Coordinates of C-alpha atoms in Angstrom, one line a residue:
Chain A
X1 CA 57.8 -136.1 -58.0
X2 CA 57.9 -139.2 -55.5
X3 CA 61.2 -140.8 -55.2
X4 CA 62.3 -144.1 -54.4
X5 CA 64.3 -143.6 -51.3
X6 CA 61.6 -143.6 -49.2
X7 CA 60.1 -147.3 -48.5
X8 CA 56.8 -146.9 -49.2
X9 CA 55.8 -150.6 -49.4
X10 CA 54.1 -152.2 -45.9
X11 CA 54.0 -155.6 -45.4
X12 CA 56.1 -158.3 -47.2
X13 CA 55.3 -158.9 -51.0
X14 CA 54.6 -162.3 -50.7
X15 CA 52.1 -161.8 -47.8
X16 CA 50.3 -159.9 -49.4
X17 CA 50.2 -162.3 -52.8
X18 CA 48.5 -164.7 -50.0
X19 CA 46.0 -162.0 -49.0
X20 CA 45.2 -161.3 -53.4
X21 CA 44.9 -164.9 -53.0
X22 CA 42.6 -165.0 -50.5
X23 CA 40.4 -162.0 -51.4
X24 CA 37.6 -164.1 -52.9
X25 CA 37.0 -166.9 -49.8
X26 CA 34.6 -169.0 -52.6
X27 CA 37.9 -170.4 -54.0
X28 CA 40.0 -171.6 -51.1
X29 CA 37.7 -171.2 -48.7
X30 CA 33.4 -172.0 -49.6
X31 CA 33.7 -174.2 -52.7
X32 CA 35.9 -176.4 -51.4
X33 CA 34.3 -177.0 -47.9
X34 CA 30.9 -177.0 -50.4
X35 CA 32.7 -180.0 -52.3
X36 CA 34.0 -181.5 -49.6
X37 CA 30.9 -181.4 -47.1
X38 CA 28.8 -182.6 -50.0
X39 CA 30.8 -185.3 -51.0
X40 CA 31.1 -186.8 -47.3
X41 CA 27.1 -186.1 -46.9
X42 CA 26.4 -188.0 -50.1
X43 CA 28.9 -190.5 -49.2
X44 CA 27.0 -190.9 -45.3
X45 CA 23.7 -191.0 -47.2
X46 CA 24.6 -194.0 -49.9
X47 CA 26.0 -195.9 -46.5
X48 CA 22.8 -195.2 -44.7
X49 CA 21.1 -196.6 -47.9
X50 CA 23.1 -199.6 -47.8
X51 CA 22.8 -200.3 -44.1
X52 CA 19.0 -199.9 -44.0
X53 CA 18.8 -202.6 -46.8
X54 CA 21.5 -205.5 -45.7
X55 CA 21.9 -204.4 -41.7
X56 CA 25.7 -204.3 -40.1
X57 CA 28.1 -204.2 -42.9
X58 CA 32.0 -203.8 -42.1
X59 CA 33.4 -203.5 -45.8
X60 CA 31.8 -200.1 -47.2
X61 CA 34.7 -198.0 -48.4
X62 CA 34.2 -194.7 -50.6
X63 CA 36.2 -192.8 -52.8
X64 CA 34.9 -189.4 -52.1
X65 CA 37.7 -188.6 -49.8
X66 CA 39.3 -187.7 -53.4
X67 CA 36.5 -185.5 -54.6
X68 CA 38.2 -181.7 -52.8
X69 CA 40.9 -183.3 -55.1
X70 CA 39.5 -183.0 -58.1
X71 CA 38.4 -179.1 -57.1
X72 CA 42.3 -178.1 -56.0
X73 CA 43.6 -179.7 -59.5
X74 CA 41.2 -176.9 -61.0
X75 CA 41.9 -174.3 -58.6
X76 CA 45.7 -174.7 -59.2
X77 CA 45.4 -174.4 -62.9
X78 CA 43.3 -171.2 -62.4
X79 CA 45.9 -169.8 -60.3
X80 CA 47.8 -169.3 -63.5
X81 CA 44.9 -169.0 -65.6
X82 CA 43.6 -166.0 -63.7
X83 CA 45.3 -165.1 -61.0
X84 CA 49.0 -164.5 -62.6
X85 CA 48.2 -162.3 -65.0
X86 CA 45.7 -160.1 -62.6
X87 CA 49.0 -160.4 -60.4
X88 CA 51.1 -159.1 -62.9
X89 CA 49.1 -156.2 -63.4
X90 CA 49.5 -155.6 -60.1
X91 CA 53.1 -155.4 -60.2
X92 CA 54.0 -158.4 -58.0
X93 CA 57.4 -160.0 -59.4
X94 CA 56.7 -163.6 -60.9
X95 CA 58.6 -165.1 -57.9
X96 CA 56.8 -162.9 -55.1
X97 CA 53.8 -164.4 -56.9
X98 CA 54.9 -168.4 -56.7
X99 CA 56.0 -167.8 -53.1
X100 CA 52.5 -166.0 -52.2
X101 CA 50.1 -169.0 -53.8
X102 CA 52.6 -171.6 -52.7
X103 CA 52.1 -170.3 -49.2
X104 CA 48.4 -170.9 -49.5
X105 CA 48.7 -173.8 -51.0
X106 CA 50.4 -174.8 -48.4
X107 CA 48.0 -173.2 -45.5
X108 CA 44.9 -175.1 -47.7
X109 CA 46.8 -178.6 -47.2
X110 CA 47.9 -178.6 -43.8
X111 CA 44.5 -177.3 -43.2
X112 CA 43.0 -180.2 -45.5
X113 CA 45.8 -183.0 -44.3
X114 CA 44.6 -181.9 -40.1
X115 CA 40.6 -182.1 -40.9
X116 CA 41.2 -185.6 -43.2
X117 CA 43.1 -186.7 -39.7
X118 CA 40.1 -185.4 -37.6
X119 CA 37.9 -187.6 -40.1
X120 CA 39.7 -190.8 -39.0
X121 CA 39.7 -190.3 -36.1
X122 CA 36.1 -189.7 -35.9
X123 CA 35.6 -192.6 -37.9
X124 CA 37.8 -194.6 -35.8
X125 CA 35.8 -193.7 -32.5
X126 CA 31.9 -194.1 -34.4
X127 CA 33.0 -197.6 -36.0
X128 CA 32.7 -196.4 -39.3
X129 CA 30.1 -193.7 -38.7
X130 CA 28.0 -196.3 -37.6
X131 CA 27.8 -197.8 -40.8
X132 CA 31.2 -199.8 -40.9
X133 CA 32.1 -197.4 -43.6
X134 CA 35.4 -196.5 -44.7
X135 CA 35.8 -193.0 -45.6
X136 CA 38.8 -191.2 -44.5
X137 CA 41.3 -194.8 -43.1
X138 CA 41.8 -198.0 -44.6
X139 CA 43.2 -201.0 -42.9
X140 CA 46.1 -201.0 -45.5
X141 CA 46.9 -197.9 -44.8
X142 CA 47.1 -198.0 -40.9
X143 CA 44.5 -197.2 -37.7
X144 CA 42.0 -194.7 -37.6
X145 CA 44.2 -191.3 -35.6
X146 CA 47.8 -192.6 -37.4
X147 CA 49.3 -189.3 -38.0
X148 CA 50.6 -190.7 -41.2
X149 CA 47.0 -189.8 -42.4
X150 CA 48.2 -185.9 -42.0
X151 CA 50.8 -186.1 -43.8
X152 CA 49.3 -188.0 -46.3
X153 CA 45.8 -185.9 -47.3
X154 CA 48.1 -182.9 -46.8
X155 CA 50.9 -183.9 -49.5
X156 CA 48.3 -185.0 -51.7
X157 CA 46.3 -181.4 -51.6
X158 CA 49.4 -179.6 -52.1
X159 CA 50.2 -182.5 -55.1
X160 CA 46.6 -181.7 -56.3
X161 CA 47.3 -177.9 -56.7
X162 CA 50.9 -177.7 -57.8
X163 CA 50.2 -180.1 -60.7
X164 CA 47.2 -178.0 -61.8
X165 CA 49.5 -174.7 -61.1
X166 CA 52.3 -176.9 -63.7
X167 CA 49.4 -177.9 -66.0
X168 CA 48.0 -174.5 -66.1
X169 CA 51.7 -173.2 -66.9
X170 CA 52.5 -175.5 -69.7
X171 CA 48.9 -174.3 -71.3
X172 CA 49.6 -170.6 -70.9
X173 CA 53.4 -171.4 -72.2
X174 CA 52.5 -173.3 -74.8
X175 CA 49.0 -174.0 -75.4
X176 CA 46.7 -177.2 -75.7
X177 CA 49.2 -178.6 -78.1
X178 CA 52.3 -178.3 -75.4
X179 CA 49.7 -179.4 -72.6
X180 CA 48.4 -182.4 -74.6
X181 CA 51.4 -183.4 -74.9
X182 CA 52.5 -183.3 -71.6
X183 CA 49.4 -185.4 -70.3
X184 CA 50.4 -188.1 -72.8
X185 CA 53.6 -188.4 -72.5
X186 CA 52.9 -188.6 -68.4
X187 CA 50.6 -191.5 -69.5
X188 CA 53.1 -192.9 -71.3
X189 CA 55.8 -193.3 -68.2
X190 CA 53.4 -194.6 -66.2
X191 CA 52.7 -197.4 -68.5
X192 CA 56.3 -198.0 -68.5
X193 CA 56.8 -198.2 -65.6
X194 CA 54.3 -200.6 -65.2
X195 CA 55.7 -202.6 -68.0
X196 CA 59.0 -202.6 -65.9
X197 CA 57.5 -203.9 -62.7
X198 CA 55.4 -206.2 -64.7
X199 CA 59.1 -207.5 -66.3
X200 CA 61.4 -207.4 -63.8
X201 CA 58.6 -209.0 -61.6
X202 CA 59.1 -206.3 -59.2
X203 CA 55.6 -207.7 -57.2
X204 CA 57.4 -208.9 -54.7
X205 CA 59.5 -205.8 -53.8
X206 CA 56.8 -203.8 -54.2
X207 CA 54.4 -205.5 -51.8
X208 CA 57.2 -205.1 -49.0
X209 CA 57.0 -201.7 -49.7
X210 CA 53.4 -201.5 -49.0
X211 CA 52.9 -203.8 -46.1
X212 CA 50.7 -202.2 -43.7
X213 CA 53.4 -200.4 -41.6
X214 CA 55.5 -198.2 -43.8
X215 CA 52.4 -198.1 -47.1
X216 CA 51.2 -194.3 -45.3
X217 CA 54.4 -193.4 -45.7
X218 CA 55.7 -194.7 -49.0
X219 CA 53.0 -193.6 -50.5
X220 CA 53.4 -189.8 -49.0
X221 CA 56.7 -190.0 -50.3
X222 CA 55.4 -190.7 -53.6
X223 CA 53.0 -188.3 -53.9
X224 CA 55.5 -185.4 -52.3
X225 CA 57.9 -186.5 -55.2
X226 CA 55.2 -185.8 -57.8
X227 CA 53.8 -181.9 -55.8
X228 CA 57.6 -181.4 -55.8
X229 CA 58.5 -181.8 -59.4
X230 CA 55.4 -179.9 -60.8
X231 CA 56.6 -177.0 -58.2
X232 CA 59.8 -177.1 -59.9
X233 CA 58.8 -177.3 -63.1
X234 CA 56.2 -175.0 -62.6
X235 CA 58.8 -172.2 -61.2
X236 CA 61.4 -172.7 -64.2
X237 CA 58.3 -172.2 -66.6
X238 CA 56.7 -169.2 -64.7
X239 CA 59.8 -167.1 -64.3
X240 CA 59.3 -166.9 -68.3
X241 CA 55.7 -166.9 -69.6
X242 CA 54.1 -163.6 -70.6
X243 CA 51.3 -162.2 -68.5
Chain B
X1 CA 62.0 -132.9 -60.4
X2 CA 63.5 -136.9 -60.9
X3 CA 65.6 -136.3 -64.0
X4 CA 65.9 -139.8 -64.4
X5 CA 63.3 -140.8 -67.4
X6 CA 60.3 -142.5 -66.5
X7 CA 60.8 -144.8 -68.9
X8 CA 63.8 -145.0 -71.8
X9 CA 62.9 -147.6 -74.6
X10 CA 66.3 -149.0 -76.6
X11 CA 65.7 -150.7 -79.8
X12 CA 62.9 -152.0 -78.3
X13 CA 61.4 -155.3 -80.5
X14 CA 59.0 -158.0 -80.4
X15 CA 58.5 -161.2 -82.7
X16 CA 56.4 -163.3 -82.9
X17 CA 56.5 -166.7 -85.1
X18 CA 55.4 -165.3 -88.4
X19 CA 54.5 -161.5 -87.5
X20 CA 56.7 -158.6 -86.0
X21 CA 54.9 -156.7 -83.3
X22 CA 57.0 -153.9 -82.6
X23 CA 60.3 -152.9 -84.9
X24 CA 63.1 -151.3 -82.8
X25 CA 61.2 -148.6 -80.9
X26 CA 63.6 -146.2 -79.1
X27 CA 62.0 -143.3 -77.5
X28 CA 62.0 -141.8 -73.9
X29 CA 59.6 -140.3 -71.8
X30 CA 60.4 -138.1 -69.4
X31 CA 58.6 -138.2 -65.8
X32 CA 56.0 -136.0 -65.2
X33 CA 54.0 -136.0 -68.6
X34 CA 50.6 -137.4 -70.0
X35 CA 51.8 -139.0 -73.0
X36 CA 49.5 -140.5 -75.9
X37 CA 50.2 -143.8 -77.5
X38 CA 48.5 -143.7 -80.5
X39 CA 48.2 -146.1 -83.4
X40 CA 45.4 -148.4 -85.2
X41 CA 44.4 -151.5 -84.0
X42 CA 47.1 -154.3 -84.2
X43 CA 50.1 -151.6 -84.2
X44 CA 51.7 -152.7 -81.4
X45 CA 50.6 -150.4 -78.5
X46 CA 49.7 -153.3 -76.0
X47 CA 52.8 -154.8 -76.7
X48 CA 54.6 -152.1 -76.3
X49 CA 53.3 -151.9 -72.8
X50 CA 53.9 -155.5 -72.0
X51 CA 57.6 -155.3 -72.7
X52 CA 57.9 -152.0 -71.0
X53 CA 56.1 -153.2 -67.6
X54 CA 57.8 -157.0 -68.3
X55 CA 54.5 -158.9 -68.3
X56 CA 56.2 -160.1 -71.8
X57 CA 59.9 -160.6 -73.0
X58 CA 61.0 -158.3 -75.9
X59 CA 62.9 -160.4 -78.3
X60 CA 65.8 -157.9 -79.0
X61 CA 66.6 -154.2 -77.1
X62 CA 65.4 -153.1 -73.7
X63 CA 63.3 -150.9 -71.5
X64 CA 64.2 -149.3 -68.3
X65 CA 61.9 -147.9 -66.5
X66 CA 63.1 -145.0 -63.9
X67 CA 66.5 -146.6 -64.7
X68 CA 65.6 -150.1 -63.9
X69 CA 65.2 -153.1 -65.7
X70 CA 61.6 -154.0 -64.2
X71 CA 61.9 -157.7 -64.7
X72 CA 61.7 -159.1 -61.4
X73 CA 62.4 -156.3 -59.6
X74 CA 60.3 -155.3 -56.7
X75 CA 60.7 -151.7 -56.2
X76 CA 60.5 -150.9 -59.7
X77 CA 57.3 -152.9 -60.6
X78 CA 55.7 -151.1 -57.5
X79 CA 55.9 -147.7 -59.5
X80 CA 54.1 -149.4 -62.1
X81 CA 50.6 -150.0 -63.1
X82 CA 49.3 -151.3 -66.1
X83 CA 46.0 -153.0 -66.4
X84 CA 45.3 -154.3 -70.0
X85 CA 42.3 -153.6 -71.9
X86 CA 41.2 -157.0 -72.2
X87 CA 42.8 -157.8 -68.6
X88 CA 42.4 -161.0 -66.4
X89 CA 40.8 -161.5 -63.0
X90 CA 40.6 -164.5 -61.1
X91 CA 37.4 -166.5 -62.0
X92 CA 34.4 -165.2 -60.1
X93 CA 35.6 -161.8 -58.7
X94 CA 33.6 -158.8 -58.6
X95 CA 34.7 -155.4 -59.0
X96 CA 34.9 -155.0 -54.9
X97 CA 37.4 -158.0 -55.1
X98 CA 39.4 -156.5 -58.2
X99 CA 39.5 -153.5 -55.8
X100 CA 40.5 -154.9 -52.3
X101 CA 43.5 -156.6 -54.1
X102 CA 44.6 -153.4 -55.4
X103 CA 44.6 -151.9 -52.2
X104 CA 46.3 -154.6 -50.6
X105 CA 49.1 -154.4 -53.9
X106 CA 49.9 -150.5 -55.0
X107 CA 51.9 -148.9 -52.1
X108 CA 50.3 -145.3 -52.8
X109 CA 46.9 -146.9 -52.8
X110 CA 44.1 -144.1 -52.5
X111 CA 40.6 -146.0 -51.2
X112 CA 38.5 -142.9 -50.4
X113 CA 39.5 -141.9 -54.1
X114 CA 38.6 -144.9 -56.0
X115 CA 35.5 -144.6 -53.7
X116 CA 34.7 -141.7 -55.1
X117 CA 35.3 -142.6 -58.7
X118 CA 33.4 -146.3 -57.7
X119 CA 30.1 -144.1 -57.4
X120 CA 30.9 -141.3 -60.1
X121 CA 31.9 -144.1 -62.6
X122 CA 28.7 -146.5 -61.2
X123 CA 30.3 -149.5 -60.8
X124 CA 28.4 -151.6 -59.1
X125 CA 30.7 -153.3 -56.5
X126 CA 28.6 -156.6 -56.4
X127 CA 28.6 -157.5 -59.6
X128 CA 31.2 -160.0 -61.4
X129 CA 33.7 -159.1 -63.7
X130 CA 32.7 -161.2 -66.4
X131 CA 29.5 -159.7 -66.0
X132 CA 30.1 -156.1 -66.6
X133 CA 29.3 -154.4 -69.8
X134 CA 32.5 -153.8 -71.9
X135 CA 32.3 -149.7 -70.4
X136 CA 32.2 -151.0 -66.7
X137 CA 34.8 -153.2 -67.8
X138 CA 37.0 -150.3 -68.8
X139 CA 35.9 -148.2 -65.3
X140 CA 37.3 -151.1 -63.3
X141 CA 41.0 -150.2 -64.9
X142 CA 40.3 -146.9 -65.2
X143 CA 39.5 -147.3 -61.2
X144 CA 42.2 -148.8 -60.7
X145 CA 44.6 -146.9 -62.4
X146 CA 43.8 -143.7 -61.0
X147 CA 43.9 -144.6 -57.5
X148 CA 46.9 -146.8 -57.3
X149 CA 48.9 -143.7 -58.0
X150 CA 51.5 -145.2 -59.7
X151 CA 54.7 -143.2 -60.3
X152 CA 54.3 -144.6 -64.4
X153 CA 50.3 -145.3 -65.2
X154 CA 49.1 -146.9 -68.2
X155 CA 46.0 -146.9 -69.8
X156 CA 45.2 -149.4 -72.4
X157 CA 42.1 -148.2 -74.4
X158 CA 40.5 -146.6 -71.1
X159 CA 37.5 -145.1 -73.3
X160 CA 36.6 -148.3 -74.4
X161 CA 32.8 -148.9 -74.5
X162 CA 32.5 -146.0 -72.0
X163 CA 29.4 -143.0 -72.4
X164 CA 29.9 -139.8 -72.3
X165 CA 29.8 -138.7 -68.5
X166 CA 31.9 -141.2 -67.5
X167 CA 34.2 -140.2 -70.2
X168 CA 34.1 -136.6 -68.4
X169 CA 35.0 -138.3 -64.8
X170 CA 38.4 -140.1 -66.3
X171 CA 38.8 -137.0 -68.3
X172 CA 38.3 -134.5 -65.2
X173 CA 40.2 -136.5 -62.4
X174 CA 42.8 -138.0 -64.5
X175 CA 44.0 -134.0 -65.1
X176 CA 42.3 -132.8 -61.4
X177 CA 44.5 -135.5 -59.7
X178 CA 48.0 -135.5 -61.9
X179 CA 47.8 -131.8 -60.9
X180 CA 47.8 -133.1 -57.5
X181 CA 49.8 -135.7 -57.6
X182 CA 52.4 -135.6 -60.8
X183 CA 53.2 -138.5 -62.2
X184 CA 53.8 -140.0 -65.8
X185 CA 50.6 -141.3 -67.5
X186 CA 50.8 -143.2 -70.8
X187 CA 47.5 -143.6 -72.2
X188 CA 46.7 -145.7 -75.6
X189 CA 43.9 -145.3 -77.8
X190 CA 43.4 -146.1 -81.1
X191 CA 40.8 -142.6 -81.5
X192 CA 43.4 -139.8 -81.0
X193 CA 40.9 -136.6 -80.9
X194 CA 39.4 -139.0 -77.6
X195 CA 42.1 -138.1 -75.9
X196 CA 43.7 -135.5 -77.4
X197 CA 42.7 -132.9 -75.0
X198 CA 45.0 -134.6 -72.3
X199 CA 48.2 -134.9 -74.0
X200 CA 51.3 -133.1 -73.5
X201 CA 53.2 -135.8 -76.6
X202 CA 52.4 -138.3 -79.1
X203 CA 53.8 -141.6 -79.4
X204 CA 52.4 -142.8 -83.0
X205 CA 52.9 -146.8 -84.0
X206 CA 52.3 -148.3 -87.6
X207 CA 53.2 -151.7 -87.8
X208 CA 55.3 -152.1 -85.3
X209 CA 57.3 -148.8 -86.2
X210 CA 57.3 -145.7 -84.0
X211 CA 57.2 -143.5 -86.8
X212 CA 55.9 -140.0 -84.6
X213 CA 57.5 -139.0 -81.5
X214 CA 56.7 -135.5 -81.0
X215 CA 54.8 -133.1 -78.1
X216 CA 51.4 -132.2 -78.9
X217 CA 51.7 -128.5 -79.6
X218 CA 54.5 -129.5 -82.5
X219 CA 51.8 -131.6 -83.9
X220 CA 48.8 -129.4 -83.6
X221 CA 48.6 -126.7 -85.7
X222 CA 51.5 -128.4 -88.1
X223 CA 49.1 -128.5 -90.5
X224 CA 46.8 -126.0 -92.3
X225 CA 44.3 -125.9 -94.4
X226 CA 44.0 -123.2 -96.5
X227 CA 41.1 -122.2 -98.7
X228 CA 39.6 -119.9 -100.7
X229 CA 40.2 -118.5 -104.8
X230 CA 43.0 -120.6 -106.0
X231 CA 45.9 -117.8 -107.0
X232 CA 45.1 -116.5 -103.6
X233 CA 45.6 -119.8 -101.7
X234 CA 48.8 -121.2 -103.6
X235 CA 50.2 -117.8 -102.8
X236 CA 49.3 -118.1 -99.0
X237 CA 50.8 -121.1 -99.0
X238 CA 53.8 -119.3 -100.5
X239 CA 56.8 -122.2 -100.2
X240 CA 55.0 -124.4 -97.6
X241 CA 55.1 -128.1 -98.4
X242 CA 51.9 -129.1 -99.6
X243 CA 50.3 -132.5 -98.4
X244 CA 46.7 -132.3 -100.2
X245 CA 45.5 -130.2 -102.8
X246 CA 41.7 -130.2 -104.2
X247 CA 40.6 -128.4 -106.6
X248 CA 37.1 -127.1 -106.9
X249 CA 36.2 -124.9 -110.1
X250 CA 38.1 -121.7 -109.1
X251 CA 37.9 -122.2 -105.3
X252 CA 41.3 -124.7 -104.3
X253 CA 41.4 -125.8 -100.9
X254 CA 45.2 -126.9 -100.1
X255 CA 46.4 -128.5 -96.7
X256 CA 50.0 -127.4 -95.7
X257 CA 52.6 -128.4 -93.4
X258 CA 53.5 -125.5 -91.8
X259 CA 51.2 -123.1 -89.0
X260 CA 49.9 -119.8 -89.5
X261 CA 50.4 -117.1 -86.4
X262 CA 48.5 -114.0 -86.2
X263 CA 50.5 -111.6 -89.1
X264 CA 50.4 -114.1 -91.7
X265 CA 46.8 -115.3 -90.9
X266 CA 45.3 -112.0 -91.3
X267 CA 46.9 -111.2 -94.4
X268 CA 45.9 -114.5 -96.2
X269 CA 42.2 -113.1 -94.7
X270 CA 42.7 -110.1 -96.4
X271 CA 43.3 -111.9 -99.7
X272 CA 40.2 -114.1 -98.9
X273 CA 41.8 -117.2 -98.0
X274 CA 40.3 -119.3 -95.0
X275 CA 43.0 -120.6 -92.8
X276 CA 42.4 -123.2 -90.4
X277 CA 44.6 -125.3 -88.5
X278 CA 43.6 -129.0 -88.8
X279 CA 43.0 -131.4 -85.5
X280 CA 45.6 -133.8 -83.9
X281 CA 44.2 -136.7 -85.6
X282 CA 44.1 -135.0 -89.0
X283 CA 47.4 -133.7 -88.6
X284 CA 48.8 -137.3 -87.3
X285 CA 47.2 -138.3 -90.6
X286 CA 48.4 -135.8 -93.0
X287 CA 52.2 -135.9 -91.2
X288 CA 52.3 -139.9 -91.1
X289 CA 51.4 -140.1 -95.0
X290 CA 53.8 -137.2 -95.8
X291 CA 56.8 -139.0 -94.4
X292 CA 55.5 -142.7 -95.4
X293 CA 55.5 -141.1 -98.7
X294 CA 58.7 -139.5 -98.6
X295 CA 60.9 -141.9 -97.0
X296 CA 60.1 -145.3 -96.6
X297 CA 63.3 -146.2 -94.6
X298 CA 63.4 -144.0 -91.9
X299 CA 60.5 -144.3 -89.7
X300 CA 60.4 -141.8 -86.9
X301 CA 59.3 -138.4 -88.3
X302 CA 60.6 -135.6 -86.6
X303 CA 58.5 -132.3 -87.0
X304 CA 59.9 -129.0 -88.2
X305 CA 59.0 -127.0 -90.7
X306 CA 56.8 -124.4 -89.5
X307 CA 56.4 -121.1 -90.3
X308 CA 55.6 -117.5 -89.3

């Protein structure tokens, strides 16, 4: 018989939950640069469109910057979908498991944040990839190469992933009921607090906040508040949902 | 030899909102066997498994496996492998994915052996999970299973959709390679002769209730059947207890608790009786209705009763 004494695991635990992780490149690797690169190419190609028909045109902004978005959501909620119980059967404890994907989440937004900063910087230098469009900065926001432009395309991707890791917990938890729920009672505070700004006449404050020099950052704040809570609530919840 | 159990189940039980899953199950397995969980569909064999490899939370009682609690901890889980019959992968692996994580997860991790079995088995590497057939499906954890080496193994359903020869491969190098490398395997199956062959003890569930806990060669053989001219059979069967009689014009055929060596076999031949000792499975059968009929409170059969 084999006994325990003998350390007969190599590497750390959570390292190797990132390399399960990363076993299949399509997911955090292909598909996203596929939705990304597709998204900027059809973004280039309606600009081109545009320009060919009205000439020099400095107000052409696009929302595709958001599309990978939309694809890291899905991939977060698959992570728990999928992944957790496959890592379960392979004997990772639930915690080595949240510390592995939350290291590649966190390797797929710096990654994601840097490139989004390359964009606008390139943007910056082409004027708009010679379209005056605005793909990656906006003027609110601050210049094309403001490092705040990191920060924020990386917190966002990580916010992307860790509320589609908490969405895909509360399903597995408690189903579509519990999940429904969730979604409309996340609706509903955001109406409120909408209705409280809207009362309180809160405009004011609130355009302070955003005035061109500190909006990068508020925002970035916001949206680390938001990846931050769906972490935590997604660890509370994980430490106790069957496989 | 670790005299520490593999794994010790205490009042083991699992509810769910309207329906009980398993019913206090307390058993132990020592290290070092191929043990058969047995039981019909719905009995409570996966979940079972769950508790005992802490994918899922039993609601009352606990399981320790090598002494451990494995909830959570690390170098207990790593002795473990369990991959479900109806397990998940991540969307859009193929079996080469399922197989590189392995490698990267179990410590004892054999690749030239679950090469081997890759091509015995015919898996074909390329090819996405979801796209298997329900028998490559089954090779993948049978794959798996074998070559992670883990110090406890289960098998959930492993013959599941599979043909005969690759039936033979899990049959062959599951016993080739735990005579190699000893270890405990728990296999479930709802079929018991499927794997009879392998087991060293039975593990029987009904409803939730572990209601046979006994090694194989106590099983086998525990029951006879006798037959032949009646008079000559019911005195064959002289004081055994009886579990079905049927009665055929002067010819009675009577299945007995009880086994038969070599003395008392050839002199029920002499009198013409046939004596035959019935399969696991029918003997599972004949025991589990014999005690379900005698006692309906106590659940866990133990087997005695035998004869010479």
């Amino acid at each position: 018989m084999t006994t325990l004494a003998t350390p007969r695991t190599s590497g750390s635990p959570i390292l190797k939950v990132a390399r399960v992780q990363l076993t299949n490149r399509q997911t955090f690797v292909w598909v996203p640069l596929l939705v990304w690169g597709g998204a900027f190419a059809l973004t280039l190609a309606v600009w081109a469109a545009v320009y060919a028909a009205t000439g020099p045109n400095t107000n052409l902004y696009a929302g595709s910057a958001q599309a990978p978005l939309w694809y890291l959501l899905v991939v977060g909620s698959q992570s728990v979908v999928y992944t957790f119980p496959f890592a379960q059967a392979l004997s990772f404890t639930r915690r080595d498991f949240y510390l592995g994907t939350l290291l590649v989440y966190g390797l797929v937004s710096v990654v994601f944040g840097a490139a989004m900063w390359l964009f606008g910087a390139l943007e910056g230098l082409t004027n708009g990839w010679w379209t005056g469009g605005h793909y990656a900065t906006f003027e609110y926001l601050g210049e094309a190469g403001h490092p705040g432009y990191f920060v924020l395309y990386a917190i966002s991707a990580l916010m992307a992933l860790n509320v589609g890791f908490c969405m895909g917990t509360i399903w597995k938890r408690g189903g579509t009921l519990a999940l429904t729920t969730t979604l409309i009672a996340m609706v509903a505070v955001l109406i409120g607090v909408y209705f409280l700004v809207a009362k309180l006449d809160w405009w004011g404050g609130l355009a302070t906040l955003l005035a061109p020099a500190t909006a990068v950052w508020v925002i970035s704040l916001i949206v680390a508040v938001i990846a931050a809570a769906a972490g935590f609530i997604s660890w509370a919840l994980i430490r106790r949902t069957p496989a | 030899m670790n005299a520490t159990p593999a794994l010790e189940l205490r009042g083991l039980s699992k509810a769910y909102r309207d329906t009980t899953a398993l019913e206090s199950v307390t058993t132990t397995l020592a290290a070092g066997h191929i043990y058969g969980l047995l039981g019909r569909n719905g009995a409570g064999k996966s979940t079972l498994m769950s508790l005992a490899t802490a994918q899922a939370f039993p609601s009352a009682g606990d399981a320790l496996v090598f002494g451990h609690t494995p909830y959570e901890h690390r170098a207990t889980l790593a002795r473990m492998c369990f991959m479900k019959e109806s397990q998940k992968y991540p969307d859009d692996y193929t079996v080469k994915h399922a197989l590189a994580s392995a490698a990267i997860a179990y410590p004892n991790w054999d690749q030239a052996f679950a090469d081997q079995l890759v091509g015995e088995l015919r898996l074909p590497l390329k090819r996405r999970i979801k796209k298997l057939s329900r028998g490559q499906f089954s090779s993948v954890g049978i794959v798996i299973g074998l070559a992670s080496r883990a110090d406890l193994t289960f098998f959930d359903e492993p013959y599941l959709g599979l043909d005969a020869v690759a039936r033979q491969v899990f049959y062959d190098h599951l016993l080739a390679d735990f005579a190699e490398h000893p270890r405990t395997v728990v296999l479930s199956s709802h079929l018991i002769d499927e794997i009879a062959d392998v087991l060293e003890h039975v593990l029987l569930l009904e409803d939730g209730h572990l209601v046979l806990d006994a090694p194989v060669e106590e099983v086998r053989g525990a029951v006879t059947s006798l037959s032949g001219p009646s008079q000559a059979v019911l005195d064959a069967a002289a004081g055994l207890p009886i579990l079905a009689r049927r009665d055929l014009g002067p010819v009675t055929q009577l299945t007995v608790r009880g086994r038969f060596d070599a003395a008392a076999r050839a002199a029920a031949e002499a009198a013409g009786v046939g004596v035959a000792a019935e399969s696991l499975q029918q003997s599972i059968v004949y025991l589990t209705r014999a005690s379900e009929a005698s006692t309906t409170t106590a659940h866990t059969s133990t087997l005695s009763g035998g004869t010479s």
